[in-house]
Coordinates of C-alpha atoms in Angstrom, one line a residue:
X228 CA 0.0 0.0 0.0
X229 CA 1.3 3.1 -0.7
X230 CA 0.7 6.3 1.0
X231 CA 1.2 9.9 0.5
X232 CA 2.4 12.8 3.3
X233 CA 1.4 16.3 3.5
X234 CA 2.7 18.9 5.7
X235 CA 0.4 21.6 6.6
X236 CA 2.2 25.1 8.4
X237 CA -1.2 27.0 9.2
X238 CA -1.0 30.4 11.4
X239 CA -1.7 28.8 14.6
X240 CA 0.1 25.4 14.4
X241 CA 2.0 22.8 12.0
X242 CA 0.7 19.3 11.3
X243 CA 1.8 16.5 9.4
X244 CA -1.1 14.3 7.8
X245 CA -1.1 10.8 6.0
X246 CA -3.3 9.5 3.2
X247 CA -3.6 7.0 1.6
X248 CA -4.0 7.5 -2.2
X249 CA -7.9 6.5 -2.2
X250 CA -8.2 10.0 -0.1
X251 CA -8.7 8.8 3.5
X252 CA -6.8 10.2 5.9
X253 CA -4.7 7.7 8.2
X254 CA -3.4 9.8 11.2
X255 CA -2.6 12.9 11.4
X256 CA -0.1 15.0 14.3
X257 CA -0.4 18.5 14.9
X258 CA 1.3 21.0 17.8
X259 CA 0.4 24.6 18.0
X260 CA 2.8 27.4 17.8
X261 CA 3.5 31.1 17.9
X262 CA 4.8 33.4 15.8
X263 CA 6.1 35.9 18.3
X264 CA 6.9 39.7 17.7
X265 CA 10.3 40.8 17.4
X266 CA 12.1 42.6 20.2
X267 CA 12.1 46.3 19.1
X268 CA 10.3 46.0 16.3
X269 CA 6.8 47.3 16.5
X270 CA 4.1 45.3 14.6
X271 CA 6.8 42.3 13.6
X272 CA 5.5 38.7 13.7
X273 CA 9.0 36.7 13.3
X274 CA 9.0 33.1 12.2
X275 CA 11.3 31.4 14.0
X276 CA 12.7 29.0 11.6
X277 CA 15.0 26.6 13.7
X278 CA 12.5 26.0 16.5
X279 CA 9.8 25.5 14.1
X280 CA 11.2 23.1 12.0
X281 CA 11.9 21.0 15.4
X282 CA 8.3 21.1 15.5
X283 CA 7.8 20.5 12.0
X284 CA 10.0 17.3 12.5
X285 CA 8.4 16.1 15.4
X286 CA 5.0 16.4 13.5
X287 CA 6.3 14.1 11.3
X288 CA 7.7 11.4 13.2
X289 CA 4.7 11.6 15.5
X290 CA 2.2 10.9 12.2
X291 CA 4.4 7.9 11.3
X292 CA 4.2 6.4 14.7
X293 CA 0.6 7.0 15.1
X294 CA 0.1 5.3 11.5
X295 CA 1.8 2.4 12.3
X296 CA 4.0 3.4 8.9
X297 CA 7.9 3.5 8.2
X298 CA 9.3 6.5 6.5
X299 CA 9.5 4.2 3.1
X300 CA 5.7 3.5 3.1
X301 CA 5.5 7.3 2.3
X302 CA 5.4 7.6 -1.7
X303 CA 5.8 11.5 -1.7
X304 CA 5.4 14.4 0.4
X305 CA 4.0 18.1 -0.4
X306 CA 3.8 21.1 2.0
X307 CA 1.4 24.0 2.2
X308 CA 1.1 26.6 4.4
X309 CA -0.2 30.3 5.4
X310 CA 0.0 32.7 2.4
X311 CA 2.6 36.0 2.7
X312 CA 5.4 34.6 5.4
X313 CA 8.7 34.4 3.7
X314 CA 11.7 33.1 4.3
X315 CA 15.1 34.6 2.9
X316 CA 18.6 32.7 2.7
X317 CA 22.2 33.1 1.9
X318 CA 24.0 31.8 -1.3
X319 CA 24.1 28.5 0.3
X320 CA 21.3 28.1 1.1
X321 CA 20.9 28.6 4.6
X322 CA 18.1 31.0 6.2
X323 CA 18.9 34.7 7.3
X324 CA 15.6 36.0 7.9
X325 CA 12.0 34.8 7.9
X326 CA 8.4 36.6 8.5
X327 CA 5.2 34.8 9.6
X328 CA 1.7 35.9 7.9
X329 CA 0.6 39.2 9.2
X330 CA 3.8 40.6 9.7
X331 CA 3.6 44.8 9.6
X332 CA 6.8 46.2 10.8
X333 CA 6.9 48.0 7.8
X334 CA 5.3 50.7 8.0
X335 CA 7.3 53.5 7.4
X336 CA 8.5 51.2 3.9
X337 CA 4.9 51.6 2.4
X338 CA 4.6 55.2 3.4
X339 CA 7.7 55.9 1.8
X340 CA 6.3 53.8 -1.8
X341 CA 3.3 55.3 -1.4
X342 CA 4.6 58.4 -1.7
X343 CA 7.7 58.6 -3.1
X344 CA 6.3 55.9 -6.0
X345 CA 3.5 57.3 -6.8
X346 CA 0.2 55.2 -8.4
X347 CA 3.1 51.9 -8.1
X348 CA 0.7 49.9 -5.7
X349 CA -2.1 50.5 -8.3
X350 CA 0.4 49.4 -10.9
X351 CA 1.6 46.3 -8.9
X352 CA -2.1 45.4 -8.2
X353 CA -3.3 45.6 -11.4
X354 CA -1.1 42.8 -12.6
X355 CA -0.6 40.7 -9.1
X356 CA -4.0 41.0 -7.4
X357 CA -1.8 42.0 -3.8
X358 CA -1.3 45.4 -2.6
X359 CA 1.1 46.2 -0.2
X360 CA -0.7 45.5 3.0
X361 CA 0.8 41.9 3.3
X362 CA 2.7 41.8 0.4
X363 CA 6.7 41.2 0.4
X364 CA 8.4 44.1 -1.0
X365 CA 8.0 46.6 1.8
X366 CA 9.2 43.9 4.2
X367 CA 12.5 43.5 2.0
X368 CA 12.7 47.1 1.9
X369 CA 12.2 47.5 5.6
X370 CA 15.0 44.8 5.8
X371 CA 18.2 46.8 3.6
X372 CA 16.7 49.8 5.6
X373 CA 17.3 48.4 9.0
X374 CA 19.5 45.4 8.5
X375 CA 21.5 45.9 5.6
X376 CA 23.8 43.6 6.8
X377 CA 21.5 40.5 6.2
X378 CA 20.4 42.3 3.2
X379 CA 23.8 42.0 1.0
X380 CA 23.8 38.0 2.0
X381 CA 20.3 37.5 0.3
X382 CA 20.1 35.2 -2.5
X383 CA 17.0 33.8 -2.5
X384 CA 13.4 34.1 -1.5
X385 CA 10.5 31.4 -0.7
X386 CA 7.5 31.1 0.9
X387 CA 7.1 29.0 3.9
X388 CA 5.9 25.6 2.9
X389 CA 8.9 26.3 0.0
X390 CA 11.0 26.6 3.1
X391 CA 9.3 22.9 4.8
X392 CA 10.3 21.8 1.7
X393 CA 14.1 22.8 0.6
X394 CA 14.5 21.8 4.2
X395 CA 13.7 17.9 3.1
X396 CA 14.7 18.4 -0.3
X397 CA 17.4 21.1 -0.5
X398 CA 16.3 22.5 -3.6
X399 CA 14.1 25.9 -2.6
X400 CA 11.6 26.8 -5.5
X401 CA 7.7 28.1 -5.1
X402 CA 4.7 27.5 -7.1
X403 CA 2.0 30.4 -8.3
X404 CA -0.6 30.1 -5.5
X405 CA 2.1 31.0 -2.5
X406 CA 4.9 33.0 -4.3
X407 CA 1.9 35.2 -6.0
X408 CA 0.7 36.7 -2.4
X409 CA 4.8 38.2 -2.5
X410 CA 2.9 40.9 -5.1
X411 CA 6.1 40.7 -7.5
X412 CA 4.0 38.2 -9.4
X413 CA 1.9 38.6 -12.6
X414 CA -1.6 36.6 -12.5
X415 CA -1.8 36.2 -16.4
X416 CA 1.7 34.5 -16.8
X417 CA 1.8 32.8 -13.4
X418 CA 5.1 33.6 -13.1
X419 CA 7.5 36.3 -11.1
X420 CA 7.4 39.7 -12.1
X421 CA 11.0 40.9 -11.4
X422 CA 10.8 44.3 -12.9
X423 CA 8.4 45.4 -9.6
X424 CA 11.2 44.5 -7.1
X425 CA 14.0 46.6 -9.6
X426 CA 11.4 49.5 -10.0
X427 CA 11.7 50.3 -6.1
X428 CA 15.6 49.6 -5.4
X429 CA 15.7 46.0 -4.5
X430 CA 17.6 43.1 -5.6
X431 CA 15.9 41.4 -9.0
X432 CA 18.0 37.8 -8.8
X433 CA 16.8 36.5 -5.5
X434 CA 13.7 34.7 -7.0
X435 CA 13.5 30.9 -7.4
X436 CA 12.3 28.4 -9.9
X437 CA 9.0 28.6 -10.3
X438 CA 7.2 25.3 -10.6
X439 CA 3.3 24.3 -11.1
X440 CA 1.8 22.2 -8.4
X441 CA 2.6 18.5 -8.1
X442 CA 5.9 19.1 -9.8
X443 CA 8.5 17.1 -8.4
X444 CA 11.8 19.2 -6.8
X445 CA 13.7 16.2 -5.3
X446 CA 13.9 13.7 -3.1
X447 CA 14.4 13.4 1.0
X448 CA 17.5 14.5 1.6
X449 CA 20.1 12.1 4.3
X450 CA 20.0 14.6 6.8
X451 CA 16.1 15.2 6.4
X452 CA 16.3 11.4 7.0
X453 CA 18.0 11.4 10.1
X454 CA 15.5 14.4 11.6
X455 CA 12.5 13.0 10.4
X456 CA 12.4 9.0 9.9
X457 CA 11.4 9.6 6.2
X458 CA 13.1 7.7 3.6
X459 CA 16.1 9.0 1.2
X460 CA 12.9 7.6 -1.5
X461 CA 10.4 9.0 -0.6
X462 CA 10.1 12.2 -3.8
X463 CA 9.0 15.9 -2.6
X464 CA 6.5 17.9 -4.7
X465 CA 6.0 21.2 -4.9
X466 CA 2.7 22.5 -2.9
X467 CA 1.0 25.5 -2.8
X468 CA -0.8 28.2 -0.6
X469 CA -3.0 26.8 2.0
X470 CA -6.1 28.2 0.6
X471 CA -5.7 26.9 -2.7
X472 CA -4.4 23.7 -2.3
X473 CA -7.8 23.4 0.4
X474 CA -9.5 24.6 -3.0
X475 CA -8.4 21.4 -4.8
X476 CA -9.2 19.3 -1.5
X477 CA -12.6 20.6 -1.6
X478 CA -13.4 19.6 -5.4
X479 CA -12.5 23.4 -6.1
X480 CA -11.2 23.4 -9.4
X481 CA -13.5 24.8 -11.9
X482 CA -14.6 28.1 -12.8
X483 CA -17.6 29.7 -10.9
X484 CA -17.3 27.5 -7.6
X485 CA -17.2 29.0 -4.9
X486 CA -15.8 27.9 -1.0
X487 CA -15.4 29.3 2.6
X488 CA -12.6 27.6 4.5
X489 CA -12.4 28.4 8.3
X490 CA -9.5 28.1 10.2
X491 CA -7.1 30.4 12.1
X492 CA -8.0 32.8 9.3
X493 CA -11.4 32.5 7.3
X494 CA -11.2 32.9 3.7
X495 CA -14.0 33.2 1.3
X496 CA -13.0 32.2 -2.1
X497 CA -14.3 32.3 -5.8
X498 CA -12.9 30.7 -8.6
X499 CA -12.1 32.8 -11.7
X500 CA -10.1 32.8 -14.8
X501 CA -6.6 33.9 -14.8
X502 CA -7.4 36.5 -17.4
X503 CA -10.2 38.4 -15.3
X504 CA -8.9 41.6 -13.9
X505 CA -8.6 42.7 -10.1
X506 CA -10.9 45.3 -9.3
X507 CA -10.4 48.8 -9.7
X508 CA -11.0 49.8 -6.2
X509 CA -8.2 47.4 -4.7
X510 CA -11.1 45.7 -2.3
X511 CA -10.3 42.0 -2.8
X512 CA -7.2 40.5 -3.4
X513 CA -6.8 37.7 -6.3
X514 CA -4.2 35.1 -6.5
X515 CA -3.0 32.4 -8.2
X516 CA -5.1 29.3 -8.2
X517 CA -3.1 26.0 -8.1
X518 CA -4.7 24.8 -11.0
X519 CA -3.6 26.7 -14.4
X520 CA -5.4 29.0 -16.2
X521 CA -7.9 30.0 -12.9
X522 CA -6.9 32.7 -10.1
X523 CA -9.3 33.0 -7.0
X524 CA -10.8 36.1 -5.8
X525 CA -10.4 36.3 -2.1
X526 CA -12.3 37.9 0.7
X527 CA -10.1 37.0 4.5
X528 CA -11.5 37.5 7.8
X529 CA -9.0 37.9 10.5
X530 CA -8.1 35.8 13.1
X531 CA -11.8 34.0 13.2
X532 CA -10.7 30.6 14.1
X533 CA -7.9 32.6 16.9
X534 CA -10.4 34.5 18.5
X535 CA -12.6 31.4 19.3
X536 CA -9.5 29.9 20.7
X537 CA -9.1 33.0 22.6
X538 CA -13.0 33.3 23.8
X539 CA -12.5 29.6 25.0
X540 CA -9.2 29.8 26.8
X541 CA -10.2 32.7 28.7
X542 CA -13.3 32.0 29.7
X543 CA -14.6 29.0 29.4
X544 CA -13.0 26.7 32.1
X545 CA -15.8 25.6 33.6
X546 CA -17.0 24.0 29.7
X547 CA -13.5 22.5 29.2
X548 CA -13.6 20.6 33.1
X549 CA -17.7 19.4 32.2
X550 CA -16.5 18.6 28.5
X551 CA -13.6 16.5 29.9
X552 CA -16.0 15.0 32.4
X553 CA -18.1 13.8 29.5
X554 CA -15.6 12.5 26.9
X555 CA -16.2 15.4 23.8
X556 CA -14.4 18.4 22.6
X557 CA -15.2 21.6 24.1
X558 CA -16.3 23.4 21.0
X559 CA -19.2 20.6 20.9
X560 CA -20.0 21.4 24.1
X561 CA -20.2 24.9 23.5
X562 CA -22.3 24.4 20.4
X563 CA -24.7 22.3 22.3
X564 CA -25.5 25.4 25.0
X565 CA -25.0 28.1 22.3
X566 CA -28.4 26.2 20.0
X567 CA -30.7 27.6 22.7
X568 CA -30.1 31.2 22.0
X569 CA -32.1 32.8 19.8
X570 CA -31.0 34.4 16.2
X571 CA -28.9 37.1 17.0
X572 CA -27.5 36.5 20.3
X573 CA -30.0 39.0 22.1
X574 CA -28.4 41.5 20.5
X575 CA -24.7 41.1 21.5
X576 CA -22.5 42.5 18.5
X577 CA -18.7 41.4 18.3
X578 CA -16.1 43.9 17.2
X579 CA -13.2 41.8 15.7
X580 CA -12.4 41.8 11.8
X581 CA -13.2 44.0 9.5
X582 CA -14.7 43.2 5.9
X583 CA -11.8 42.9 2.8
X584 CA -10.4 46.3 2.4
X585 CA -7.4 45.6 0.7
X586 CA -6.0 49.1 -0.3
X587 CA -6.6 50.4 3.0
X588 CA -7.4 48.0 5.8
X589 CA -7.5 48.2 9.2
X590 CA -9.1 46.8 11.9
X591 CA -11.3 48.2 15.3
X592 CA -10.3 47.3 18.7
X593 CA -11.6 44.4 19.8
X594 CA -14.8 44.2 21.6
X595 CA -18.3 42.8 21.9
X596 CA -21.5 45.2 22.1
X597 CA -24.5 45.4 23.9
X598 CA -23.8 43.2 26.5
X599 CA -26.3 42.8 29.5
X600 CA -26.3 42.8 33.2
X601 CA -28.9 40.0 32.6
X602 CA -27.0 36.9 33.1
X603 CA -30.2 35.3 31.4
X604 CA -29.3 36.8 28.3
X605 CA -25.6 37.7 28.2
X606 CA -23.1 34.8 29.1
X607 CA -21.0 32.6 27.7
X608 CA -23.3 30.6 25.2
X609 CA -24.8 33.7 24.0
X610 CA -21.6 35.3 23.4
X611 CA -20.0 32.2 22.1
X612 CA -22.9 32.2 19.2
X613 CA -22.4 35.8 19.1
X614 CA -18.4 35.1 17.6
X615 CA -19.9 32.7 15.3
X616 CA -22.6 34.9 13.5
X617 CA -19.9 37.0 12.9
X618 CA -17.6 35.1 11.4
X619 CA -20.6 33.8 8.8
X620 CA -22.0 37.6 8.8
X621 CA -18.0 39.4 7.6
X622 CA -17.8 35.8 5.4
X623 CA -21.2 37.3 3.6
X624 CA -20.6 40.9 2.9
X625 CA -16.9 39.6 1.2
X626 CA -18.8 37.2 -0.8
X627 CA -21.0 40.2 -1.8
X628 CA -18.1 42.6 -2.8
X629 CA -17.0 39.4 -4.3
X630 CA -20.0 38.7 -6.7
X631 CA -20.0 42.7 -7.5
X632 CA -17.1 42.7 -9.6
X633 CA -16.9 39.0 -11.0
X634 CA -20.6 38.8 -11.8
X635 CA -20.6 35.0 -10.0
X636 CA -24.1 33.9 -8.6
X637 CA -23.5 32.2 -5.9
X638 CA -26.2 29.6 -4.6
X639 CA -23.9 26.9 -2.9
X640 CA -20.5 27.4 -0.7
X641 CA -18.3 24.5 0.2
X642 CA -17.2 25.0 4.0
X643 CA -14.3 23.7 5.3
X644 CA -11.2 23.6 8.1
X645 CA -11.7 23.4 11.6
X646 CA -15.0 26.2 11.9
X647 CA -17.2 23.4 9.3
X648 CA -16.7 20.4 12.4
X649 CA -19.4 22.8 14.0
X650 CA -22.9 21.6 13.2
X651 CA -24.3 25.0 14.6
X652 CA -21.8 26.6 12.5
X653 CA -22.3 25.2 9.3
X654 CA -26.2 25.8 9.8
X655 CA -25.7 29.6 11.0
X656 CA -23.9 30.0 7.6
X657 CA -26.0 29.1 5.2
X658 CA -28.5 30.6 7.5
X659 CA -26.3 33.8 7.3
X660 CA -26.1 33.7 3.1
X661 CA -28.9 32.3 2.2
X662 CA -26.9 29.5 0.1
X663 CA -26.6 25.7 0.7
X664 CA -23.3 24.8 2.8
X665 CA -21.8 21.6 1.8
X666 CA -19.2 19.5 4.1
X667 CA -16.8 17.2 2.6
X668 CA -16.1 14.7 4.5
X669 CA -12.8 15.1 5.0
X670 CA -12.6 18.9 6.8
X671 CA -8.8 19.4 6.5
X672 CA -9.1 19.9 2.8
X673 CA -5.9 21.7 2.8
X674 CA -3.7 19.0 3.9
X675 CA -5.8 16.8 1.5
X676 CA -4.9 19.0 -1.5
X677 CA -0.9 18.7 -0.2
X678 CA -1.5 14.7 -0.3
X679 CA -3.5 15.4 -4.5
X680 CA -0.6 17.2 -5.1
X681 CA 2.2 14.9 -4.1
X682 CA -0.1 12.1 -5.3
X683 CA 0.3 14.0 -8.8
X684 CA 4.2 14.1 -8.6
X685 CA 4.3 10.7 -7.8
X686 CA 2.1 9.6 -10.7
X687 CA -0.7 8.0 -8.5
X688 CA -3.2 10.8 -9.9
X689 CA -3.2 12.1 -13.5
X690 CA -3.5 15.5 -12.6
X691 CA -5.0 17.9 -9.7
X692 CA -8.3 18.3 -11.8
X693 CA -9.3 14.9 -11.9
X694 CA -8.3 13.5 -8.6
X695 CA -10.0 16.2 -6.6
X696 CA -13.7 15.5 -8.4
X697 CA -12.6 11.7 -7.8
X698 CA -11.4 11.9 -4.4
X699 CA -13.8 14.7 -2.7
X700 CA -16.7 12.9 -0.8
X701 CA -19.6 14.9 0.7
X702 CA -20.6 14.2 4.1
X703 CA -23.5 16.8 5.3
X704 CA -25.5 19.7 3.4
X705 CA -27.2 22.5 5.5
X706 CA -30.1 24.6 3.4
X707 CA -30.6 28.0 4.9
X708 CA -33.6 28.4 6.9
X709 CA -35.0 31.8 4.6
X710 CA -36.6 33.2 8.1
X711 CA -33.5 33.4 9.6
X712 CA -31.5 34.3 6.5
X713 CA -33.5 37.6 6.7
X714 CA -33.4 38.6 10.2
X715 CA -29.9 38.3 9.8
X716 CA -29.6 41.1 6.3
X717 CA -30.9 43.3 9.2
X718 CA -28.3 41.9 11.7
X719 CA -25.9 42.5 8.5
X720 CA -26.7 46.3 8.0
X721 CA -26.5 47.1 11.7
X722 CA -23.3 45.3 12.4
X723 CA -21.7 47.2 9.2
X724 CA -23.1 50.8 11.2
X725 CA -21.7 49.9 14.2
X726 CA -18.3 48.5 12.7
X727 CA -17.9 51.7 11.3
X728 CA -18.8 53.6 14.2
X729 CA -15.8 51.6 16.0
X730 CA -13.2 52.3 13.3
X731 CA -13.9 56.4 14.3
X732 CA -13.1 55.9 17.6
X733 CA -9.4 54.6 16.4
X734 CA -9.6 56.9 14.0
X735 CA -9.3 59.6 17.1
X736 CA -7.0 57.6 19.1
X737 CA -9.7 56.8 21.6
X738 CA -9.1 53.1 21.3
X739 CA -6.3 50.6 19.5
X740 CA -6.6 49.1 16.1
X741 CA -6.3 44.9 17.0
X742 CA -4.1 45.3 13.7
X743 CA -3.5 47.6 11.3
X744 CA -1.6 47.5 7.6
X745 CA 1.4 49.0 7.4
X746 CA 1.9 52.5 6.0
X747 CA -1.7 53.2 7.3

């Protein structure tokens, strides 16, 4: 039997997973970790490289073991992970400098473009789909401004399931759907677009191979070997960005289709062709799809999936001791109590993300409104169903500014990641839109699109297209209960009013942005 790997670096923690090639996941190991800000630096999420590949390593072993598999019953590996972290390295090959996600130290970097390279981020956007809110060049540029030390030793760039990868393989390459969120990328020719990085004073030869999904790169190296417990045999193929590999694990791959995947991060996502151009008012980003020829528009909501984390570890102890007691995860617990309260969580109206403003985004201070004294009808249940209205409500209004400028109807959403494991959750979002929700039945579609597209290098699968409509298997479809759906386009409206109303009171200083794009 042969079986395929996939190694999945998300925000909030790294996980190795094992498939077998009829789809069916085996066993999976995952550890969470943190992506801490860098001493001095304001805004900086550093990715510590050497401790995280320890992790990455002990993922790996740990899936092996748990499998019951040696490191030579795995075929072929891929890696995906979070979009916009990058990694730089010397001429060697080793790393110098690496950023996780949401990294925004540079903010004086995109002032300075904005201004001093004037109508360049409309330029850049126009053929990449990225502006410079999480995009790479201000974060090189920040780097020769402040470290110009480590900036002369540069010599290459990846993203960071590249980096997972020329760490088993030595060879460090990217595909379109990760390298594209850099910005220096052009949608059309799925390729880099050098000339941006040369335009505003940075080094034009750093940038890799550039290889389509499922391409093979190398093998295992000896020393990955030794770290690991994977075989010297076992091929590594290039992955892709963890939202559209989870596209092709969700049967994602044709034009029009249309999926919400809800992790650390929720992204709502629409599948378009690669000739279809970004819209004028910068308000979604579009990448790369991993499948040729398509790009997906893309609405995010922040830190979804963290704040639940958040909301449980600080203050739900009493849930996590009577879900212990009674042998189920605290989130089912949590659902269980939060189905009694009514549409709208009496009113309670959390402040967290924002909707996709991609040319100028930032975010209010976190908060929940209209909270009661009455313990009746504000506590934890009703707040907890509170976070998860909103997450389906901001989900919503992206898909809307989505369908504005692509023209895509959309009547059915494919939800996945950890958020679609919640029966209440599935049902509040197609509540929410309106739309049917469908659940594949394997939920980590982005680890099962790593295992498609290591499948593909190895030859198992003809291509990504075909074994992702083969492989995909529905589990449970919600239909939107229509009553609902339209208390909540008044919910929608109000939450948008108040959101607004929170954003002045940063605006004036009077409270603190929970994050904020750099140069803004």
């Amino acid at each position: 039997m042969k079986y395929l790997m996939a190694i999945d670096a998300g925000t909030g923690s790294i996980r190795a997973v094992i498939f077998d090639t009829k789809g069916n996941q085996i066993s999976m190991s995952q550890t969470e970790w943190m992506h801490l800000e860098e001493e001095g630096v304001a805004n900086s999420m550093r990715f510590d490289y050497d401790k995280n590949w320890s992790l990455a390593c002990g993922c790996i072993e740990e899936s092996l073991k748990l499998a019951n598999l040696k490191g030579d019953d795995i075929v072929a590996l891929s890696a995906t992970s979070m979009r916009e972290g990058i990694v730089l390295y010397d001429k060697e090959g080793k790393e110098l400098w690496a950023v996780a996600n949401v990294d925004a130290r540079a903010a004086k970097e995109v002032q300075y473009l904005k201004e001093n390279c004037v109508g360049v981020e409309e330029e850049f956007y126009a053929l990449s789909g990225q502006t410079f809110a999480l995009g790479a060049l201000p974060r090189i540029l920040w780097l020769k401004n402040n470290k110009p030390e480590i900036y002369e030793k540069v010599a290459k760039i990846s993203m960071i399931g590249d980096w997972l990868l020329a760490r088993l393989s030595g060879v460090i390459a990217t595909d379109p759907s990760n390298a594209g969120t850099t910005g220096i990328f052009s949608l059309e020719k799925r390729d880099w677009h050098v000339a941006m990085a040369k335009k505003v004073g940075l080094k034009d030869d750093i940038f890799p191979p550039c290889y389509e999904v499922g391409t093979i790169i190398g093998n295992v190296t000896q020393v990955a070997s030794n770290e690991t417990g994977l075989s010297i045999d076992t091929k590594v193929v290039m992955g892709g960005g963890d939202v559209q590999l989870g596209s092709a694990g969700l049967g994602m791959v044709e034009e029009g289709q249309v999926a919400i995947l809800g992790g650390s991060f929720w992204q709502q996502i629409v599948n378009i062709k690669s000739n279809v151009k970004p819209p004028k008012d910068m308000g979604i980003r579009v990448n790369p799809h991993v499948v040729a020829g398509l790009s997906q528009a893309e609405g995010i909501t922040f830190f979804s999936g963290l704040v639940m984390r958040w909301f449980r570890d600080a203050f739900c102890e009493a849930e996590k001791s009577e879900a212990k007691d009674l042998g189920i995860d605290v989130y089912t617990l949590l659902e269980k109590k939060a189905s009694k309260v009514p549409v709208g969580s009496h009113g309670i109206m959390p402040i967290f993300s924002d909707t996709m403003k991609y040319a100028k985004w930032y975010h209010a201070a976190p908060s929940f409104l209209n909270l009661s004294l009455d313990p009746e009808v504000c506590n934890r249940s009703s707040m907890f169903k509170a976070l998860q209205e909103n997450a389906c409500i901001v989900s919503c209004i992206n898909l809307d500014k989505i369908k504005d400028f692509t023209g895509v109807k959309v009547d059915e959403i494919v939800f996945a990641s950890g958020a679609s494991k919640g029966a209440l959750w599935s049902q509040t979002l197609a509540d929410v839109t309106g739309c049917r929700v469908k659940i594949p039945k394997v939920t980590e579609a982005t680890a099962l699109g790593g295992a498609i597209a290591a499948g593909v290098g190895a030859g198992i699968y003809s291509s990504l297209v075909d074994a992702s409509k083969s492989l995909v298997v529905w589990d449970k479809v919600y239909e939107p209960n229509m009553q609902n759906y339209k208390l909540y386009e008044e919910i929608k409206i109000q939450w948008q009013k108040a959101y607004e109303m929170q954003l002045k009171l940063v605006d004036a200083n009077i409270t603190t942005s929970m994050w904020k794009a750099p140069g803004l």
